[in-house]
């Protein structure tokens, strides 16, 4: 990528005290975009995400390789006053601190927002919790699985066999994205006020935003509306050669194109892409697509102007020509191995971003970080 040698967020210093996926996702995005991010973990086992997924690059789990990339790593025992002093010296010069401890833990250590802001008034603190403050569940332990169930997502994602969870950390990932936006907003506000602030994001409310109109539609109902159905033509369809394709038609033009493809009379039964009898159209599509190979069905659908793609497995993605052309799964060198992982997923015309390394071993940067933030270097507080 051409342009400057610095990422868009270069110059920002982030302390990532969080664990698992939501908070570390915030740290990963900041690190990907050029901020300096120091991951602070407890000694011993460290962040549990290190053991999630198969080992890659001759090291730890695949999830740590991903969410830990581009970060420095330091282990601190925050139960110990001397170790907390090390952290506070870093806090003095930090722009952002991300934490996801159980409510009350930071206060017990003397690291609540008021204490942190006292030594660095410009600090933005992001607190991620399971259920948020102010309700009867504020002190409950929260994990992504619980948020996916509590938010209504699992019920809506289910079928006649019952609710269904997503196959990946959806709630954590979305909360991480929401947390990133919240921190950037607080940093922007700091340019006007000169002051940081406490920002709180929980795991279930960002999922409510994703469900959006479904929640608006159903919130006033006392009864269970059941599994969500759509009056538009969309879905997954098996092909004759054992593959699958997905199509989505949400406009009058694409609805009419499907009607023509299936031999229906004009756009009869279609209204702005909506279908008065979606079950009948779905049955016709199942039969039509099921009689063709994947490539043949896609050729006809795309030629008719109907949005459709092949359904790919994660393993197939690395061989797809579009993914290859876009470098969506770059290979990151780790020793003698090359680890493929999702890219940074945003393009800038001038700012340059790269994946410099996968998640490092625990405490890998302790020596130089501790030297940098030794007591005789700790007097500078951002003004």
CSV table of C-alpha atoms in Angstrom, one decimal:
chain,number,residue,atom,x,y,z
A,1,UNK,CA,0.0,0.0,0.0
A,2,UNK,CA,1.4,3.4,-0.9
A,3,UNK,CA,1.4,6.4,1.4
A,4,UNK,CA,2.9,7.3,4.7
A,5,UNK,CA,4.8,4.8,6.8
A,6,UNK,CA,2.5,5.4,9.9
A,7,UNK,CA,-0.9,4.0,10.6
A,8,UNK,CA,-3.9,6.2,11.0
A,9,UNK,CA,-3.7,5.8,14.8
A,10,UNK,CA,0.0,6.1,15.2
A,11,UNK,CA,1.0,8.1,18.3
A,12,UNK,CA,-1.8,6.7,20.5
A,13,UNK,CA,-0.7,4.5,23.4
A,14,UNK,CA,-3.2,1.8,24.5
A,15,UNK,CA,-3.0,-0.5,27.6
A,16,UNK,CA,-5.0,-3.7,27.0
A,17,UNK,CA,-5.8,-5.3,30.4
A,18,UNK,CA,-8.8,-7.2,29.0
A,19,UNK,CA,-9.2,-10.9,28.3
A,20,UNK,CA,-10.8,-13.4,25.9
A,21,UNK,CA,-12.2,-11.6,22.8
A,22,UNK,CA,-14.2,-8.5,23.2
A,23,UNK,CA,-11.6,-6.2,24.8
A,24,UNK,CA,-8.7,-7.8,23.0
A,25,UNK,CA,-10.6,-7.1,19.7
A,26,UNK,CA,-10.5,-3.4,20.6
A,27,UNK,CA,-6.7,-3.6,21.2
A,28,UNK,CA,-6.2,-5.5,18.0
A,29,UNK,CA,-8.0,-2.9,15.9
A,30,UNK,CA,-6.0,-0.1,17.5
A,31,UNK,CA,-2.7,-2.0,17.0
A,32,UNK,CA,-3.6,-2.8,13.4
A,33,UNK,CA,-4.2,0.9,12.7
A,34,UNK,CA,-0.8,1.9,14.1
A,35,UNK,CA,-1.4,2.6,17.8
A,36,UNK,CA,1.1,1.2,20.3
A,37,UNK,CA,-0.7,-1.5,22.3
A,38,UNK,CA,0.7,-3.1,25.4
A,39,UNK,CA,-1.1,-6.3,26.4
A,40,UNK,CA,-1.0,-6.7,30.2
A,41,UNK,CA,-1.7,-10.2,31.5
A,42,UNK,CA,-1.6,-12.0,34.8
A,43,UNK,CA,1.4,-14.2,35.3
A,44,UNK,CA,1.0,-17.9,34.9
A,45,UNK,CA,-1.8,-18.8,32.6
A,46,UNK,CA,-2.2,-15.3,31.1
A,47,UNK,CA,-5.2,-14.5,28.9
A,48,UNK,CA,-7.3,-17.7,28.4
A,49,UNK,CA,-7.6,-16.8,24.7
A,50,UNK,CA,-4.0,-18.1,24.3
A,51,UNK,CA,-5.3,-21.7,24.5
A,52,UNK,CA,-8.3,-21.2,22.2
A,53,UNK,CA,-8.1,-22.9,18.8
A,54,UNK,CA,-5.4,-25.2,17.5
A,55,UNK,CA,-1.7,-24.2,17.8
A,56,UNK,CA,-0.4,-22.2,14.9
A,57,UNK,CA,3.1,-21.0,14.0
A,58,UNK,CA,4.6,-23.4,16.4
A,59,UNK,CA,3.2,-21.4,19.3
A,60,UNK,CA,-0.2,-20.9,21.0
A,61,UNK,CA,-3.8,-21.0,19.9
A,62,UNK,CA,-5.1,-19.6,16.6
A,63,UNK,CA,-7.3,-17.0,18.4
A,64,UNK,CA,-4.4,-15.6,20.3
A,65,UNK,CA,-2.4,-15.4,17.1
A,66,UNK,CA,-5.2,-13.2,15.7
A,67,UNK,CA,-6.3,-11.0,18.5
A,68,UNK,CA,-2.8,-10.7,20.0
A,69,UNK,CA,-1.2,-9.6,16.8
A,70,UNK,CA,0.8,-6.3,16.6
A,71,UNK,CA,0.8,-6.0,20.4
A,72,UNK,CA,3.6,-5.9,23.0
A,73,UNK,CA,3.1,-8.3,25.9
A,74,UNK,CA,3.9,-7.8,29.6
A,75,UNK,CA,2.8,-9.9,32.6
A,76,UNK,CA,1.9,-8.0,35.8
A,77,UNK,CA,0.4,-9.4,39.0
A,78,UNK,CA,-2.1,-6.6,39.9
A,79,UNK,CA,-2.7,-8.2,43.3
A,80,UNK,CA,0.9,-7.0,44.1
A,81,UNK,CA,1.4,-3.3,45.0
A,82,UNK,CA,4.8,-3.1,43.3
A,83,UNK,CA,3.4,-4.6,40.1
A,84,UNK,CA,0.5,-2.1,40.3
A,85,UNK,CA,3.0,0.7,40.5
A,86,UNK,CA,4.5,-0.5,37.2
A,87,UNK,CA,1.1,-0.3,35.6
A,88,UNK,CA,0.4,3.2,37.0
A,89,UNK,CA,3.6,4.5,35.5
A,90,UNK,CA,2.3,3.3,32.1
A,91,UNK,CA,-1.1,4.8,32.8
A,92,UNK,CA,0.5,8.2,33.3
A,93,UNK,CA,1.4,8.2,29.6
A,94,UNK,CA,-1.4,6.2,28.1
A,95,UNK,CA,-4.2,7.5,26.0
A,96,UNK,CA,-6.5,4.5,26.4
A,97,UNK,CA,-7.0,1.6,28.9
A,98,UNK,CA,-9.2,-1.3,28.1
A,99,UNK,CA,-10.4,-3.7,30.9
A,100,UNK,CA,-13.0,-6.4,31.2
A,101,UNK,CA,-12.6,-7.5,34.9
A,102,UNK,CA,-15.6,-8.5,36.9
A,103,UNK,CA,-17.3,-5.4,38.3
A,104,UNK,CA,-15.5,-4.1,41.4
A,105,UNK,CA,-12.2,-5.8,40.7
A,106,UNK,CA,-10.3,-2.7,39.5
A,107,UNK,CA,-11.7,-0.7,42.5
A,108,UNK,CA,-10.4,-3.4,44.9
A,109,UNK,CA,-7.0,-2.9,43.4
A,110,UNK,CA,-7.2,0.9,43.7
A,111,UNK,CA,-7.4,1.1,40.0
A,112,UNK,CA,-10.9,2.4,39.5
A,113,UNK,CA,-11.6,5.2,37.0
A,114,UNK,CA,-11.2,7.9,39.6
A,115,UNK,CA,-7.8,6.7,40.6
A,116,UNK,CA,-6.6,6.4,37.0
A,117,UNK,CA,-8.0,9.8,36.0
A,118,UNK,CA,-6.2,11.4,39.0
A,119,UNK,CA,-2.8,10.5,37.6
A,120,UNK,CA,-3.9,11.0,33.9
A,121,UNK,CA,-6.9,13.2,33.4
A,122,UNK,CA,-6.7,12.7,29.6
A,123,UNK,CA,-7.0,8.9,29.9
A,124,UNK,CA,-10.0,7.2,28.1
A,125,UNK,CA,-11.0,4.0,30.0
A,126,UNK,CA,-13.1,1.4,28.3
A,127,UNK,CA,-14.8,-1.0,30.6
A,128,UNK,CA,-16.4,-4.1,29.1
A,129,UNK,CA,-18.8,-6.2,31.1
A,130,UNK,CA,-21.4,-8.9,30.5
A,131,UNK,CA,-24.5,-7.0,31.4
A,132,UNK,CA,-23.6,-3.4,32.1
A,133,UNK,CA,-24.1,-1.3,35.3
A,134,UNK,CA,-27.4,-0.3,36.8
A,135,UNK,CA,-29.5,-3.4,36.6
A,136,UNK,CA,-30.1,-6.5,38.7
A,137,UNK,CA,-27.6,-8.5,36.6
A,138,UNK,CA,-24.7,-6.0,36.8
A,139,UNK,CA,-22.6,-8.2,38.9
A,140,UNK,CA,-23.3,-11.4,37.0
A,141,UNK,CA,-20.4,-13.0,35.2
A,142,UNK,CA,-20.9,-12.5,31.5
A,143,UNK,CA,-19.5,-14.3,28.5
A,144,UNK,CA,-20.4,-14.1,24.8
A,145,UNK,CA,-22.5,-17.3,24.8
A,146,UNK,CA,-24.7,-15.8,27.6
A,147,UNK,CA,-25.0,-12.5,25.7
A,148,UNK,CA,-26.0,-14.4,22.5
A,149,UNK,CA,-28.8,-16.1,24.4
A,150,UNK,CA,-29.9,-13.2,26.6
A,151,UNK,CA,-30.0,-10.7,23.7
A,152,UNK,CA,-32.6,-12.7,21.7
A,153,UNK,CA,-30.1,-13.7,19.0
A,154,UNK,CA,-30.1,-17.4,19.8
A,155,UNK,CA,-33.9,-17.6,19.7
A,156,UNK,CA,-34.0,-15.7,16.4
A,157,UNK,CA,-31.2,-17.8,14.9
A,158,UNK,CA,-32.9,-21.1,15.8
A,159,UNK,CA,-35.4,-23.3,14.1
A,160,UNK,CA,-38.1,-25.8,15.0
A,161,UNK,CA,-35.5,-27.7,17.1
A,162,UNK,CA,-34.9,-24.7,19.4
A,163,UNK,CA,-32.5,-21.8,19.8
A,164,UNK,CA,-29.2,-21.9,18.1
A,165,UNK,CA,-25.9,-20.2,19.1
A,166,UNK,CA,-23.5,-18.9,16.4
A,167,UNK,CA,-20.4,-21.0,15.7
A,168,UNK,CA,-18.0,-18.2,16.7
A,169,UNK,CA,-17.6,-15.4,19.2
A,170,UNK,CA,-20.2,-13.2,17.7
A,171,UNK,CA,-21.2,-11.2,20.8
A,172,UNK,CA,-17.6,-10.6,21.8
A,173,UNK,CA,-16.6,-9.5,18.3
A,174,UNK,CA,-19.5,-7.1,17.9
A,175,UNK,CA,-18.9,-5.7,21.4
A,176,UNK,CA,-15.3,-5.2,20.4
A,177,UNK,CA,-16.3,-3.2,17.3
A,178,UNK,CA,-18.7,-1.1,19.4
A,179,UNK,CA,-16.1,-0.5,22.0
A,180,UNK,CA,-13.6,0.6,19.4
A,181,UNK,CA,-16.1,3.2,18.0
A,182,UNK,CA,-16.9,4.3,21.6
A,183,UNK,CA,-13.2,4.9,22.4
A,184,UNK,CA,-12.6,6.8,19.1
A,185,UNK,CA,-15.6,9.0,20.0
A,186,UNK,CA,-14.2,9.7,23.4
A,187,UNK,CA,-10.8,10.5,21.9
A,188,UNK,CA,-12.4,12.9,19.5
A,189,UNK,CA,-14.3,14.6,22.3
A,190,UNK,CA,-11.0,14.9,24.2
A,191,UNK,CA,-9.7,17.2,21.5
A,192,UNK,CA,-12.4,19.7,22.5
A,193,UNK,CA,-12.4,19.2,26.3
A,194,UNK,CA,-8.9,18.1,27.0
A,195,UNK,CA,-10.2,15.4,29.3
A,196,UNK,CA,-10.7,11.7,29.1
A,197,UNK,CA,-13.7,9.8,30.4
A,198,UNK,CA,-15.0,6.4,31.3
A,199,UNK,CA,-16.8,4.5,28.5
A,200,UNK,CA,-18.8,1.4,29.2
A,201,UNK,CA,-19.9,-1.3,26.8
A,202,UNK,CA,-21.5,-4.6,27.6
A,203,UNK,CA,-21.8,-7.8,25.6
A,204,UNK,CA,-25.5,-8.0,25.0
A,205,UNK,CA,-26.6,-4.5,23.9
A,206,UNK,CA,-24.4,-4.4,20.8
A,207,UNK,CA,-26.2,-7.5,19.6
A,208,UNK,CA,-29.5,-5.7,20.2
A,209,UNK,CA,-28.2,-3.1,17.7
A,210,UNK,CA,-27.5,-5.8,15.2
A,211,UNK,CA,-31.0,-7.3,15.5
A,212,UNK,CA,-32.2,-3.8,15.0
A,213,UNK,CA,-35.6,-3.8,13.2
A,214,UNK,CA,-36.5,-7.2,14.5
A,215,UNK,CA,-36.3,-5.9,18.1
A,216,UNK,CA,-38.3,-2.7,17.1
A,217,UNK,CA,-40.9,-4.9,15.6
A,218,UNK,CA,-41.2,-7.4,18.4
A,219,UNK,CA,-40.4,-5.4,21.6
A,220,UNK,CA,-44.0,-4.5,22.2
A,221,UNK,CA,-45.2,-8.1,21.8
A,222,UNK,CA,-45.7,-10.1,24.9
A,223,UNK,CA,-45.9,-13.4,23.0
A,224,UNK,CA,-42.9,-15.1,21.4
A,225,UNK,CA,-43.0,-14.2,17.7
A,226,UNK,CA,-41.1,-17.4,16.9
A,227,UNK,CA,-38.2,-17.8,14.4
A,228,UNK,CA,-37.9,-14.8,12.2
A,229,UNK,CA,-39.2,-15.2,8.6
A,230,UNK,CA,-38.6,-12.9,5.7
A,231,UNK,CA,-41.0,-11.9,2.9
A,232,UNK,CA,-38.0,-11.3,0.6
A,233,UNK,CA,-36.3,-14.0,-1.3
A,234,UNK,CA,-33.0,-15.0,0.4
A,235,UNK,CA,-31.4,-18.1,1.6
A,236,UNK,CA,-29.0,-21.0,1.0
A,237,UNK,CA,-29.6,-23.5,-1.7
A,238,UNK,CA,-28.0,-26.9,-2.5
A,239,UNK,CA,-26.8,-27.5,-6.0
A,240,UNK,CA,-26.7,-30.8,-8.0
A,241,UNK,CA,-22.9,-31.2,-7.4
A,242,UNK,CA,-23.2,-31.1,-3.6
A,243,UNK,CA,-22.2,-27.5,-3.2
A,244,UNK,CA,-24.3,-24.6,-1.9
A,245,UNK,CA,-25.0,-21.0,-3.1
A,246,UNK,CA,-26.6,-18.1,-1.3
A,247,UNK,CA,-28.8,-15.5,-2.9
A,248,UNK,CA,-30.5,-12.4,-1.6
A,249,UNK,CA,-33.2,-10.3,-3.5
A,250,UNK,CA,-34.4,-7.3,-1.6
A,251,UNK,CA,-35.5,-5.0,-4.5
A,252,UNK,CA,-38.2,-5.0,-7.1
A,253,UNK,CA,-35.7,-5.4,-9.8
A,254,UNK,CA,-34.1,-8.5,-8.3
A,255,UNK,CA,-37.5,-9.9,-7.3
A,256,UNK,CA,-38.7,-9.5,-10.9
A,257,UNK,CA,-35.5,-11.1,-12.2
A,258,UNK,CA,-36.2,-14.2,-10.0
A,259,UNK,CA,-39.8,-14.3,-11.3
A,260,UNK,CA,-38.5,-14.2,-14.9
A,261,UNK,CA,-35.9,-16.9,-14.1
A,262,UNK,CA,-38.6,-19.2,-12.7
A,263,UNK,CA,-41.1,-18.5,-15.4
A,264,UNK,CA,-43.5,-16.7,-13.2
A,265,UNK,CA,-45.8,-14.2,-14.9
A,266,UNK,CA,-43.9,-10.9,-15.0
A,267,UNK,CA,-43.5,-9.6,-11.4
A,268,UNK,CA,-46.8,-11.0,-10.2
A,269,UNK,CA,-46.8,-11.5,-6.5
A,270,UNK,CA,-43.9,-9.2,-6.0
A,271,UNK,CA,-44.0,-5.8,-4.3
A,272,UNK,CA,-40.7,-3.8,-3.9
A,273,UNK,CA,-38.9,-7.2,-3.8
A,274,UNK,CA,-41.3,-8.7,-1.3
A,275,UNK,CA,-43.0,-11.9,-2.2
A,276,UNK,CA,-46.6,-12.6,-1.2
A,277,UNK,CA,-46.0,-16.3,-1.2
A,278,UNK,CA,-42.3,-16.7,-0.3
A,279,UNK,CA,-42.6,-20.4,0.5
A,280,UNK,CA,-43.8,-21.1,-3.0
A,281,UNK,CA,-40.9,-19.1,-4.6
A,282,UNK,CA,-38.4,-20.8,-2.2
A,283,UNK,CA,-39.7,-24.2,-3.3
A,284,UNK,CA,-39.3,-23.3,-6.9
A,285,UNK,CA,-35.8,-22.0,-6.3
A,286,UNK,CA,-34.8,-25.2,-4.5
A,287,UNK,CA,-35.9,-27.3,-7.4
A,288,UNK,CA,-34.3,-24.9,-10.1
A,289,UNK,CA,-31.0,-24.5,-8.3
A,290,UNK,CA,-30.9,-28.2,-7.2
A,291,UNK,CA,-31.0,-29.3,-10.8
A,292,UNK,CA,-27.8,-27.4,-11.7
A,293,UNK,CA,-24.2,-27.4,-10.8
A,294,UNK,CA,-23.0,-24.6,-8.6
A,295,UNK,CA,-21.1,-22.8,-11.3
A,296,UNK,CA,-24.0,-23.2,-13.8
A,297,UNK,CA,-26.5,-21.8,-11.3
A,298,UNK,CA,-24.3,-18.9,-10.4
A,299,UNK,CA,-23.8,-18.1,-14.1
A,300,UNK,CA,-27.5,-17.9,-14.7
A,301,UNK,CA,-28.3,-16.0,-11.5
A,302,UNK,CA,-25.6,-13.4,-12.0
A,303,UNK,CA,-26.5,-13.0,-15.7
A,304,UNK,CA,-30.0,-12.2,-14.6
A,305,UNK,CA,-28.8,-9.6,-12.1
A,306,UNK,CA,-29.6,-11.7,-9.0
A,307,UNK,CA,-27.0,-11.2,-6.2
A,308,UNK,CA,-25.6,-14.7,-5.4
A,309,UNK,CA,-22.3,-16.2,-4.2
A,310,UNK,CA,-20.9,-19.6,-3.5
A,311,UNK,CA,-21.0,-20.8,0.1
A,312,UNK,CA,-17.4,-21.3,1.1
A,313,UNK,CA,-15.8,-23.0,4.1
A,314,UNK,CA,-13.0,-21.2,5.8
A,315,UNK,CA,-10.6,-23.6,4.2
A,316,UNK,CA,-11.9,-22.8,0.7
A,317,UNK,CA,-11.5,-19.1,1.2
A,318,UNK,CA,-7.8,-19.1,0.8
A,319,UNK,CA,-8.2,-20.5,-2.8
A,320,UNK,CA,-10.9,-18.1,-3.9
A,321,UNK,CA,-9.6,-15.8,-6.7
A,322,UNK,CA,-11.3,-12.7,-5.2
A,323,UNK,CA,-9.9,-13.4,-1.7
A,324,UNK,CA,-6.5,-13.9,-3.3
A,325,UNK,CA,-6.7,-10.7,-5.3
A,326,UNK,CA,-7.8,-8.7,-2.3
A,327,UNK,CA,-5.2,-10.3,0.0
A,328,UNK,CA,-8.1,-10.9,2.5
A,329,UNK,CA,-6.1,-13.7,4.2
A,330,UNK,CA,-2.5,-12.5,4.3
A,331,UNK,CA,0.2,-14.9,5.3
A,332,UNK,CA,2.1,-13.6,8.4
A,333,UNK,CA,5.6,-15.1,8.8
A,334,UNK,CA,6.3,-16.7,12.2
A,335,UNK,CA,9.7,-18.3,12.3
A,336,UNK,CA,9.8,-20.8,9.5
A,337,UNK,CA,6.0,-20.9,9.3
A,338,UNK,CA,3.5,-18.7,7.5
A,339,UNK,CA,0.2,-18.2,9.4
A,340,UNK,CA,-2.8,-17.1,7.3
A,341,UNK,CA,-5.3,-14.9,9.1
A,342,UNK,CA,-8.0,-12.3,8.3
A,343,UNK,CA,-6.5,-9.1,7.1
A,344,UNK,CA,-7.0,-5.6,8.6
A,345,UNK,CA,-10.3,-5.3,6.6
A,346,UNK,CA,-10.2,-1.6,5.8
A,347,UNK,CA,-8.3,0.3,3.1
A,348,UNK,CA,-7.0,3.9,3.4
A,349,UNK,CA,-5.7,6.0,0.5
A,350,UNK,CA,-2.7,7.3,2.4
A,351,UNK,CA,-2.2,5.6,5.8
A,352,UNK,CA,-0.3,2.4,5.7
A,353,UNK,CA,-1.1,-0.6,7.8
A,354,UNK,CA,0.4,-4.0,8.1
A,355,UNK,CA,0.3,-7.1,10.3
A,356,UNK,CA,3.8,-7.0,11.8
A,357,UNK,CA,3.6,-10.2,13.8
A,358,UNK,CA,1.1,-12.7,15.3
A,359,UNK,CA,0.4,-12.8,19.0
A,360,UNK,CA,3.6,-12.9,20.9
A,361,UNK,CA,4.6,-15.3,23.8
A,362,UNK,CA,3.6,-14.1,27.2
A,363,UNK,CA,5.8,-11.4,28.8
A,364,UNK,CA,7.8,-11.2,25.6
A,365,UNK,CA,8.4,-7.4,25.9
A,366,UNK,CA,8.9,-7.2,29.7
A,367,UNK,CA,12.5,-6.1,29.6
A,368,UNK,CA,12.2,-3.1,27.4
A,369,UNK,CA,8.8,-2.0,28.6
A,370,UNK,CA,9.9,-2.1,32.3
A,371,UNK,CA,13.0,-0.2,31.4
A,372,UNK,CA,11.0,2.4,29.5
A,373,UNK,CA,8.6,2.9,32.4
A,374,UNK,CA,11.1,2.6,35.2
A,375,UNK,CA,10.5,5.1,38.1
A,376,UNK,CA,12.9,7.7,36.7
A,377,UNK,CA,11.0,7.9,33.4
A,378,UNK,CA,7.6,8.2,34.8
A,379,UNK,CA,7.2,11.9,35.5
A,380,UNK,CA,5.7,12.8,32.2
A,381,UNK,CA,1.9,13.1,32.3
A,382,UNK,CA,0.0,14.2,29.1
A,383,UNK,CA,-1.1,17.7,29.5
